Amino acid sequence: MSGQQKVEADPYFPDNGDPRYRVHRYELTLDYRPGPNRLAGTARLNAIAGRAPLTEFQLNLADFRIGRIRVDGRAPHYVHRGGRLRIRPQKPIRAGAAFTVEVHWSGNPKPVGSPWGEIGWEELEDGALVASQPIGAPSWYPCNDRPADKASYHISVTTPSTYSVVAGGRLLTRTTKASTTTWVYEQPAPTSSYLVGLSIGRYQTVLLGDAGDAGVPQYGHVPARLLPQFSRDFARQPAMMELFQELFGPYPFGEYAVVVTEEELDVPVEAQGLSLFGANHVDGARGSERLVAHELAHQWFGNSVSVADWRHIWLNEGFAKYAEWLWSERSGGSTAAQLAAVAHRKLSLLPQDLRLSDPGRKRMFDDRLYERGGLVLHALRCAMGEEAFHRMLRGWAGVHRGGVVTTGAFTTHVARFASRPLDDVFTAWVEEAALPPLPSLGPPMPSRPSYPPSNAGSG
């Protein structure tokens, strides 16, 4: 099947996503049996065509058996091959018209291949989890898999009653019938497909702190054996939430949950309103506290404010990295300037051939991108001064809440708050590969931390 118009594919993942239309809501109804790792699902997508009529369109879906497909209630022609589901409706969809797509699928979900190994749906020894960044979402549901196509989600999961189901969003209902339980979640905030998180396991649920009338409900879903360590390692998360709301503006979602799996994970993974940690990130000594801050910060930077395409991933990771440094600084640890100096020394010993503005697909998760991204924020703080920098940071998260951004949009935003042009800072740190000199802050930070180590039940 051939398309009737030329469209711009994602520069890093040209086979993922279709910019000719957008989805504004997904309704997923899933039945999962952990023993045989069997998934059966129905997806209903409410979508809107773009500026040209659609004689065909594409979804991404891994190697499942297709039961049936309907477009506006009518059976289309379709081809499912190589992770792409290409659909030709009986009648072309008018430009700008709303339409619905219904897909029934089933099979044994498994991760999809990527330059960083297998990602997406992962069968655990006892349960399953989803960690989709950047292209793992089609491993378990049909989607328009591009970060800029953000939609609301209604997710219903039926599984044996001995398991808990955790998804990003508000738990609407939990209904038990015979030996199975159906969990229904609603995420009204615009969500990129890779950020739809899901975890199925045997968890104890705990409340992290007292949300109060105006606070954010924060939950932990943890294996019972890890609760003592978890209660210490995540004790300061409510204080982080308080600080980040001060620095970045109101938390962008209705609630926040963290899941700790029984198994080890290489790194924690953010999802919309949800973060996934491995058992190896819980040691009872706060050994991974910077990662707790990092994943929480992603709720503002990466999840609420999302990249238009993956070339701009430093806007996710650099901001979350700098949030780690800000938390350390405000909680009595090393200052951001000290941590910036450490990062700068580390980068000075490594090859200087990575350009933040377009790192390339193979390097989009390079450790250097995270560290240098944090240094960009520190360089801007040094150049702008404290007040202007923090107004800029809060404004960035507020103006683009629920939206998508690019590096160019960020440079334009910064210019509104800076007292002088900062083209030299962006050229040196973002556009060029060579490492610039370490910037330095002006006046020292206050000596008394705002969030001392004794906060939030620390022992």
Short mmCIF file of C-alpha atoms in Angstrom, two decimals:
data_model
loop_
_atom_site.label_atom_id
_atom_site.label_comp_id
_atom_site.label_asym_id
_atom_site.label_seq_id
_atom_site.Cartn_x
_atom_site.Cartn_y
_atom_site.Cartn_z
CA MET A 1 0.00 0.00 0.00
CA SER A 2 1.34 3.44 -0.82
CA GLY A 3 0.54 6.73 0.88
CA GLN A 4 -0.96 9.64 -0.97
CA GLN A 5 1.29 12.28 0.57
CA LYS A 6 4.82 12.74 1.68
CA VAL A 7 5.13 13.02 5.46
CA GLU A 8 8.07 13.72 7.72
CA ALA A 9 9.22 10.59 9.52
CA ASP A 10 10.94 10.61 12.89
CA PRO A 11 14.63 11.25 12.16
CA TYR A 12 15.81 8.53 14.55
CA PHE A 13 12.96 6.01 14.22
CA PRO A 14 11.40 6.40 10.77
CA ASP A 15 9.33 3.21 11.15
CA ASN A 16 7.63 4.44 14.33
CA GLY A 17 4.68 6.76 14.35
CA ASP A 18 2.57 8.41 11.66
CA PRO A 19 2.35 12.24 11.64
CA ARG A 20 -0.59 12.23 9.20
CA TYR A 21 -3.04 11.97 12.12
CA ARG A 22 -3.11 12.25 15.90
CA VAL A 23 -4.79 10.24 18.63
CA HIS A 24 -6.49 12.10 21.45
CA ARG A 25 -7.69 9.08 23.50
CA TYR A 26 -6.85 5.39 23.94
CA GLU A 27 -9.18 2.94 25.66
CA LEU A 28 -7.32 -0.31 26.36
CA THR A 29 -9.05 -3.43 27.70
CA LEU A 30 -6.50 -6.14 28.56
CA ASP A 31 -6.62 -9.66 29.96
CA TYR A 32 -3.24 -10.99 31.13
CA ARG A 33 -2.34 -14.42 32.50
CA PRO A 34 1.16 -14.38 34.05
CA GLY A 35 1.75 -18.16 33.98
CA PRO A 36 1.58 -18.66 30.21
CA ASN A 37 2.42 -14.96 29.61
CA ARG A 38 -0.75 -14.59 27.58
CA LEU A 39 -2.18 -11.19 26.65
CA ALA A 40 -5.48 -10.51 24.90
CA GLY A 41 -6.50 -6.96 24.26
CA THR A 42 -8.92 -4.56 22.64
CA ALA A 43 -7.89 -1.01 21.84
CA ARG A 44 -10.25 1.77 20.84
CA LEU A 45 -8.51 4.87 19.51
CA ASN A 46 -10.23 8.20 19.01
CA ALA A 47 -8.20 10.08 16.43
CA ILE A 48 -8.24 13.12 14.15
CA ALA A 49 -6.92 13.23 10.60
CA GLY A 50 -4.36 15.83 9.66
CA ARG A 51 -4.39 18.42 6.89
CA ALA A 52 -4.81 15.90 4.08
CA PRO A 53 -7.34 13.11 3.56
CA LEU A 54 -6.26 9.71 4.85
CA THR A 55 -6.50 6.92 2.33
CA GLU A 56 -4.34 4.89 4.72
CA PHE A 57 -2.59 5.26 8.05
CA GLN A 58 -0.22 3.32 10.26
CA LEU A 59 -0.15 2.01 13.82
CA ASN A 60 2.78 0.28 15.49
CA LEU A 61 2.16 -3.17 16.97
CA ALA A 62 4.54 -6.06 17.55
CA ASP A 63 4.05 -9.65 16.42
CA PHE A 64 0.57 -10.47 17.76
CA ARG A 65 -2.33 -12.27 16.17
CA ILE A 66 -4.91 -9.77 14.93
CA GLY A 67 -8.50 -10.71 15.71
CA ARG A 68 -10.33 -7.92 13.96
CA ILE A 69 -9.99 -4.26 13.04
CA ARG A 70 -12.68 -1.66 12.52
CA VAL A 71 -12.43 1.95 11.34
CA ASP A 72 -15.60 3.85 12.19
CA GLY A 73 -17.30 0.49 12.61
CA ARG A 74 -16.35 -0.87 9.18
CA ALA A 75 -13.77 -3.51 8.30
CA PRO A 76 -10.73 -1.99 6.54
CA HIS A 77 -8.01 -3.61 4.52
CA TYR A 78 -4.83 -4.01 6.55
CA VAL A 79 -1.32 -5.42 6.42
CA HIS A 80 0.56 -6.32 9.62
CA ARG A 81 4.26 -6.83 9.05
CA GLY A 82 7.52 -5.82 10.71
CA GLY A 83 5.89 -4.13 13.70
CA ARG A 84 3.72 -1.92 11.50
CA LEU A 85 -0.05 -2.22 11.11
CA ARG A 86 -0.96 -0.41 7.90
CA ILE A 87 -4.67 0.23 7.60
CA ARG A 88 -6.67 1.32 4.56
CA PRO A 89 -10.25 2.29 5.48
CA GLN A 90 -13.12 1.52 3.11
CA LYS A 91 -13.58 5.25 2.49
CA PRO A 92 -10.84 7.88 2.80
CA ILE A 93 -11.04 9.91 5.99
CA ARG A 94 -11.57 13.60 5.33
CA ALA A 95 -8.89 16.09 6.32
CA GLY A 96 -9.46 17.19 9.91
CA ALA A 97 -12.18 14.59 10.51
CA ALA A 98 -12.51 12.61 13.73
CA PHE A 99 -12.45 8.83 13.40
CA THR A 100 -12.24 5.74 15.57
CA VAL A 101 -10.09 2.65 15.23
CA GLU A 102 -10.75 -0.61 17.07
CA VAL A 103 -8.11 -3.35 17.18
CA HIS A 104 -8.38 -6.80 18.79
CA TRP A 105 -5.09 -8.64 19.33
CA SER A 106 -3.65 -11.52 21.34
CA GLY A 107 -0.45 -13.45 21.88
CA ASN A 108 2.61 -13.74 24.09
CA PRO A 109 4.02 -10.25 24.68
CA LYS A 110 7.76 -9.81 24.63
CA PRO A 111 10.18 -6.90 24.36
CA VAL A 112 11.01 -5.38 21.00
CA GLY A 113 14.56 -5.01 19.77
CA SER A 114 16.40 -1.69 19.93
CA PRO A 115 19.98 -0.38 19.77
CA TRP A 116 20.02 -0.67 23.60
CA GLY A 117 18.74 -4.23 23.84
CA GLU A 118 15.19 -5.43 24.30
CA ILE A 119 12.66 -2.94 25.68
CA GLY A 120 8.92 -2.81 26.34
CA TRP A 121 6.89 -5.61 27.88
CA GLU A 122 9.06 -7.73 30.15
CA GLU A 123 7.89 -11.00 31.63
CA LEU A 124 9.23 -11.35 35.18
CA GLU A 125 9.62 -14.50 37.24
CA ASP A 126 6.32 -13.61 38.86
CA GLY A 127 4.45 -10.93 36.96
CA ALA A 128 5.34 -8.38 34.29
CA LEU A 129 6.34 -4.78 33.79
CA VAL A 130 6.51 -2.29 30.96
CA ALA A 131 9.54 -0.03 30.40
CA SER A 132 9.05 1.41 26.93
CA GLN A 133 11.46 4.30 26.42
CA PRO A 134 11.85 5.08 23.59
CA ILE A 135 10.08 2.62 21.22
CA GLY A 136 8.78 -0.22 23.42
CA ALA A 137 5.08 0.69 23.55
CA PRO A 138 4.14 -1.45 20.50
CA SER A 139 5.37 -4.50 22.42
CA TRP A 140 1.98 -4.61 24.15
CA TYR A 141 -0.59 -2.32 22.48
CA PRO A 142 -1.27 -0.71 19.07
CA CYS A 143 -0.30 2.94 19.06
CA ASN A 144 0.87 5.89 17.04
CA ASP A 145 4.33 5.55 18.56
CA ARG A 146 5.81 9.03 18.41
CA PRO A 147 6.52 11.14 21.51
CA ALA A 148 4.71 14.22 20.15
CA ASP A 149 1.40 12.36 19.73
CA LYS A 150 0.05 12.69 23.29
CA ALA A 151 -3.33 11.33 24.34
CA SER A 152 -5.43 10.50 27.38
CA TYR A 153 -5.69 6.86 28.47
CA HIS A 154 -8.33 4.59 30.01
CA ILE A 155 -6.76 1.23 30.90
CA SER A 156 -8.59 -1.85 32.16
CA VAL A 157 -6.50 -4.91 33.12
CA THR A 158 -7.90 -8.26 34.24
CA THR A 159 -5.46 -10.66 35.88
CA PRO A 160 -5.47 -13.35 38.61
CA SER A 161 -6.53 -11.89 41.95
CA THR A 162 -3.25 -12.78 43.64
CA TYR A 163 -1.59 -9.99 41.61
CA SER A 164 -1.75 -6.21 41.86
CA VAL A 165 -1.90 -4.04 38.76
CA VAL A 166 -0.31 -0.59 38.82
CA ALA A 167 -0.66 1.89 35.97
CA GLY A 168 -0.03 5.61 35.69
CA GLY A 169 -3.16 7.54 36.60
CA ARG A 170 -6.04 7.32 39.04
CA LEU A 171 -7.41 3.94 40.06
CA LEU A 172 -11.13 4.18 39.28
CA THR A 173 -12.33 0.69 40.22
CA ARG A 174 -11.06 -2.70 41.32
CA THR A 175 -13.59 -5.48 40.78
CA THR A 176 -13.09 -9.12 41.75
CA LYS A 177 -15.02 -11.96 40.10
CA ALA A 178 -14.20 -15.56 40.93
CA SER A 179 -10.40 -15.83 40.71
CA THR A 180 -9.68 -12.68 38.69
CA THR A 181 -9.66 -8.97 39.44
CA THR A 182 -10.14 -6.12 36.98
CA TRP A 183 -8.25 -2.90 37.65
CA VAL A 184 -9.36 0.25 35.84
CA TYR A 185 -7.13 3.33 35.62
CA GLU A 186 -7.70 6.74 34.05
CA GLN A 187 -4.91 9.09 32.95
CA PRO A 188 -6.53 12.30 31.66
CA ALA A 189 -3.26 14.18 31.07
CA PRO A 190 -1.75 14.14 27.56
CA THR A 191 0.60 11.14 27.53
CA SER A 192 3.21 9.94 25.03
CA SER A 193 2.89 6.27 24.08
CA TYR A 194 6.27 5.32 25.54
CA LEU A 195 5.23 6.79 28.92
CA VAL A 196 2.27 4.48 29.47
CA GLY A 197 3.55 2.44 32.40
CA LEU A 198 2.20 -0.86 33.69
CA SER A 199 3.35 -3.29 36.37
CA ILE A 200 1.78 -6.57 37.44
CA GLY A 201 3.12 -8.24 40.59
CA ARG A 202 2.61 -9.11 44.24
CA TYR A 203 2.91 -5.76 46.00
CA GLN A 204 2.13 -4.12 49.30
CA THR A 205 0.80 -0.59 48.83
CA VAL A 206 1.94 2.19 51.17
CA LEU A 207 1.19 5.90 51.33
CA LEU A 208 4.25 8.14 51.23
CA GLY A 209 3.57 11.02 53.57
CA ASP A 210 0.30 12.85 54.13
CA ALA A 211 -0.95 14.48 50.94
CA GLY A 212 -3.28 16.83 52.86
CA ASP A 213 -5.89 18.99 51.17
CA ALA A 214 -3.59 20.51 48.56
CA GLY A 215 -0.82 17.91 48.40
CA VAL A 216 -0.07 15.21 45.85
CA PRO A 217 -1.05 11.61 46.75
CA GLN A 218 2.13 9.51 46.61
CA TYR A 219 2.06 5.73 46.77
CA GLY A 220 4.64 2.98 46.88
CA HIS A 221 3.95 -0.52 45.55
CA VAL A 222 6.62 -2.74 47.03
CA PRO A 223 7.32 -6.43 47.70
CA ALA A 224 6.63 -7.07 51.40
CA ARG A 225 10.21 -8.18 52.09
CA LEU A 226 11.56 -4.81 50.89
CA LEU A 227 9.24 -2.55 52.89
CA PRO A 228 11.75 -1.78 55.70
CA GLN A 229 14.44 -0.66 53.25
CA PHE A 230 11.92 1.16 51.05
CA SER A 231 10.54 3.16 53.97
CA ARG A 232 14.01 4.63 54.53
CA ASP A 233 15.17 4.96 50.93
CA PHE A 234 12.04 6.86 49.83
CA ALA A 235 11.41 8.74 53.10
CA ARG A 236 12.50 12.06 51.61
CA GLN A 237 10.44 11.80 48.41
CA PRO A 238 7.63 13.97 49.89
CA ALA A 239 10.26 16.66 50.61
CA MET A 240 11.49 16.33 47.03
CA MET A 241 7.94 16.80 45.80
CA GLU A 242 7.65 19.93 47.93
CA LEU A 243 10.93 21.35 46.66
CA PHE A 244 10.25 20.57 43.00
CA GLN A 245 6.84 22.21 43.18
CA GLU A 246 8.57 25.28 44.59
CA LEU A 247 11.19 25.25 41.83
CA PHE A 248 9.22 23.94 38.82
CA GLY A 249 5.61 24.80 39.61
CA PRO A 250 2.64 22.58 40.52
CA TYR A 251 3.01 18.84 40.04
CA PRO A 252 1.51 18.25 36.58
CA PHE A 253 -0.56 15.12 37.31
CA GLY A 254 -3.13 13.93 39.82
CA GLU A 255 -0.95 11.48 41.73
CA TYR A 256 2.48 9.85 41.76
CA ALA A 257 3.35 6.22 42.30
CA VAL A 258 6.60 4.29 42.53
CA VAL A 259 6.88 0.56 41.97
CA VAL A 260 9.75 -1.61 43.18
CA THR A 261 9.98 -4.95 41.39
CA GLU A 262 11.30 -8.17 42.89
CA GLU A 263 13.96 -8.24 40.18
CA GLU A 264 16.90 -5.99 39.40
CA LEU A 265 16.72 -3.28 36.75
CA ASP A 266 19.72 -1.66 35.07
CA VAL A 267 18.21 1.78 35.66
CA PRO A 268 14.90 3.09 37.01
CA VAL A 269 12.36 4.02 34.34
CA GLU A 270 9.93 6.93 34.31
CA ALA A 271 6.34 6.67 33.12
CA GLN A 272 3.44 9.12 33.28
CA GLY A 273 2.68 9.63 36.99
CA LEU A 274 4.69 6.50 37.77
CA SER A 275 8.32 5.39 38.15
CA LEU A 276 9.68 1.83 38.17
CA PHE A 277 12.64 0.81 40.31
CA GLY A 278 14.42 -2.51 40.68
CA ALA A 279 15.10 -4.33 43.94
CA ASN A 280 18.74 -3.29 43.49
CA HIS A 281 17.72 0.36 43.95
CA VAL A 282 16.48 -0.32 47.49
CA ASP A 283 19.30 -0.85 50.00
CA GLY A 284 18.04 0.82 53.19
CA ALA A 285 20.93 3.32 53.02
CA ARG A 286 19.53 5.78 50.46
CA GLY A 287 22.15 4.64 48.00
CA SER A 288 19.91 5.53 45.06
CA GLU A 289 18.35 8.73 46.39
CA ARG A 290 19.62 10.80 43.48
CA LEU A 291 17.68 8.45 41.17
CA VAL A 292 14.54 8.97 43.25
CA ALA A 293 14.93 12.70 42.58
CA HIS A 294 15.77 12.12 38.91
CA GLU A 295 12.66 10.05 38.18
CA LEU A 296 10.39 12.43 40.08
CA ALA A 297 11.78 15.40 38.12
CA HIS A 298 10.91 13.63 34.87
CA GLN A 299 7.25 14.12 35.68
CA TRP A 300 7.78 17.78 34.83
CA PHE A 301 10.59 17.42 32.28
CA GLY A 302 9.99 14.65 29.77
CA ASN A 303 6.47 13.64 30.79
CA SER A 304 4.48 16.88 31.08
CA VAL A 305 6.89 18.85 28.88
CA SER A 306 7.72 16.31 26.16
CA VAL A 307 10.12 16.30 23.25
CA ALA A 308 8.77 16.79 19.73
CA ASP A 309 11.17 14.08 18.57
CA TRP A 310 14.10 12.18 20.02
CA ARG A 311 16.78 14.58 18.78
CA HIS A 312 15.86 16.79 21.73
CA ILE A 313 16.18 14.17 24.47
CA TRP A 314 18.70 16.28 26.39
CA LEU A 315 15.72 18.44 27.39
CA ASN A 316 14.43 15.40 29.32
CA GLU A 317 17.65 14.08 30.77
CA GLY A 318 19.60 17.30 31.32
CA PHE A 319 16.76 18.83 33.33
CA ALA A 320 16.31 15.67 35.42
CA LYS A 321 20.06 15.54 36.04
CA TYR A 322 20.11 19.15 37.20
CA ALA A 323 17.13 18.44 39.45
CA GLU A 324 19.33 15.83 41.17
CA TRP A 325 21.90 18.55 41.85
CA LEU A 326 19.28 21.02 43.06
CA TRP A 327 17.89 18.43 45.47
CA SER A 328 21.38 17.69 46.80
CA GLU A 329 22.06 21.39 47.24
CA ARG A 330 18.83 22.10 49.06
CA SER A 331 18.94 18.99 51.28
CA GLY A 332 22.37 19.56 52.79
CA GLY A 333 24.48 17.58 50.35
CA SER A 334 26.95 18.75 47.74
CA THR A 335 26.04 21.99 46.01
CA ALA A 336 25.08 22.15 42.35
CA ALA A 337 28.37 23.93 41.67
CA GLN A 338 30.33 21.10 43.30
CA LEU A 339 28.41 18.44 41.39
CA ALA A 340 28.83 20.42 38.17
CA ALA A 341 32.60 20.43 38.76
CA VAL A 342 32.58 16.66 39.20
CA ALA A 343 30.60 16.20 36.00
CA HIS A 344 32.89 18.57 34.12
CA ARG A 345 36.00 16.67 35.23
CA LYS A 346 34.39 13.40 34.18
CA LEU A 347 33.50 14.75 30.73
CA SER A 348 36.96 16.26 30.24
CA LEU A 349 38.43 12.74 30.36
CA LEU A 350 36.01 11.33 27.77
CA PRO A 351 35.76 11.79 23.98
CA GLN A 352 34.25 15.14 23.07
CA ASP A 353 32.32 14.14 19.99
CA LEU A 354 28.72 14.36 21.19
CA ARG A 355 26.50 17.27 20.18
CA LEU A 356 23.50 17.76 22.48
CA SER A 357 21.29 19.35 19.84
CA ASP A 358 21.42 16.17 17.73
CA PRO A 359 23.30 13.34 19.45
CA GLY A 360 22.26 10.66 16.98
CA ARG A 361 20.19 7.59 17.70
CA LYS A 362 23.02 5.47 19.05
CA ARG A 363 24.08 8.13 21.57
CA MET A 364 20.73 9.41 22.82
CA PHE A 365 21.22 7.55 26.14
CA ASP A 366 24.94 8.18 26.41
CA ASP A 367 25.98 9.08 29.97
CA ARG A 368 27.71 12.16 28.56
CA LEU A 369 24.36 13.52 27.36
CA TYR A 370 22.98 13.42 30.90
CA GLU A 371 26.00 15.09 32.47
CA ARG A 372 26.45 17.70 29.78
CA GLY A 373 22.72 18.39 29.79
CA GLY A 374 22.94 19.16 33.50
CA LEU A 375 25.89 21.44 32.82
CA VAL A 376 23.85 23.40 30.27
CA LEU A 377 21.38 24.29 33.01
CA HIS A 378 24.21 25.17 35.36
CA ALA A 379 25.84 27.37 32.72
CA LEU A 380 22.54 29.19 32.21
CA ARG A 381 22.16 29.66 35.96
CA CYS A 382 25.64 31.17 36.14
CA ALA A 383 24.95 33.46 33.18
CA MET A 384 21.44 34.55 34.20
CA GLY A 385 21.71 34.82 37.97
CA GLU A 386 19.56 33.11 40.57
CA GLU A 387 16.29 35.00 40.25
CA ALA A 388 16.07 35.05 36.46
CA PHE A 389 17.17 31.42 36.18
CA HIS A 390 14.55 30.11 38.57
CA ARG A 391 11.80 32.22 36.99
CA MET A 392 12.86 30.80 33.62
CA LEU A 393 12.82 27.23 34.92
CA ARG A 394 9.37 27.54 36.49
CA GLY A 395 8.07 29.31 33.39
CA TRP A 396 9.34 26.55 31.09
CA ALA A 397 7.43 23.88 32.99
CA GLY A 398 4.32 26.06 33.21
CA VAL A 399 4.02 27.46 29.70
CA HIS A 400 4.59 24.07 28.05
CA ARG A 401 2.64 21.93 30.54
CA GLY A 402 1.12 19.01 28.63
CA GLY A 403 2.83 20.09 25.40
CA VAL A 404 5.81 19.27 23.22
CA VAL A 405 9.03 21.24 22.80
CA THR A 406 12.29 21.50 20.89
CA THR A 407 15.74 22.86 21.64
CA GLY A 408 14.85 25.91 19.59
CA ALA A 409 11.78 26.53 21.73
CA PHE A 410 13.96 26.40 24.83
CA THR A 411 16.50 28.93 23.51
CA THR A 412 13.62 31.27 22.66
CA HIS A 413 12.14 30.80 26.14
CA VAL A 414 15.44 31.51 27.89
CA ALA A 415 15.88 34.73 25.92
CA ARG A 416 12.70 36.14 27.50
CA PHE A 417 14.27 35.95 30.96
CA ALA A 418 17.93 36.76 30.24
CA SER A 419 19.35 40.26 30.61
CA ARG A 420 21.73 39.69 27.70
CA PRO A 421 21.78 37.44 24.62
CA LEU A 422 22.93 33.91 25.54
CA ASP A 423 23.63 32.63 22.05
CA ASP A 424 27.25 32.03 23.05
CA VAL A 425 26.17 29.72 25.90
CA PHE A 426 23.90 27.64 23.67
CA THR A 427 26.43 27.48 20.85
CA ALA A 428 29.22 26.30 23.14
CA TRP A 429 27.21 23.84 25.24
CA VAL A 430 24.46 22.58 22.94
CA GLU A 431 25.56 23.05 19.32
CA GLU A 432 29.27 22.26 19.53
CA ALA A 433 30.95 19.07 20.68
CA ALA A 434 34.04 20.46 22.42
CA LEU A 435 33.68 20.85 26.19
CA PRO A 436 33.60 24.54 27.25
CA PRO A 437 35.26 25.72 30.47
CA LEU A 438 33.41 25.10 33.72
CA PRO A 439 31.11 28.03 34.50
CA SER A 440 31.02 29.50 37.98
CA LEU A 441 28.19 30.88 40.07
CA GLY A 442 28.24 34.36 41.51
CA PRO A 443 27.17 34.77 45.15
CA PRO A 444 27.36 31.63 47.31
CA MET A 445 24.20 29.72 48.14
CA PRO A 446 22.61 30.08 51.60
CA SER A 447 24.47 28.02 54.18
CA ARG A 448 21.34 26.60 55.78
CA PRO A 449 19.65 24.01 53.56
CA SER A 450 15.91 24.35 53.00
CA TYR A 451 15.40 20.59 53.25
CA PRO A 452 17.74 19.31 55.96
CA PRO A 453 18.65 15.63 56.20
CA SER A 454 16.36 15.22 59.21
CA ASN A 455 13.26 15.89 57.11
CA ALA A 456 10.54 13.41 56.31
CA GLY A 457 11.23 10.77 58.88
CA SER A 458 14.88 10.20 58.15
CA GLY A 459 16.72 8.21 60.74
#
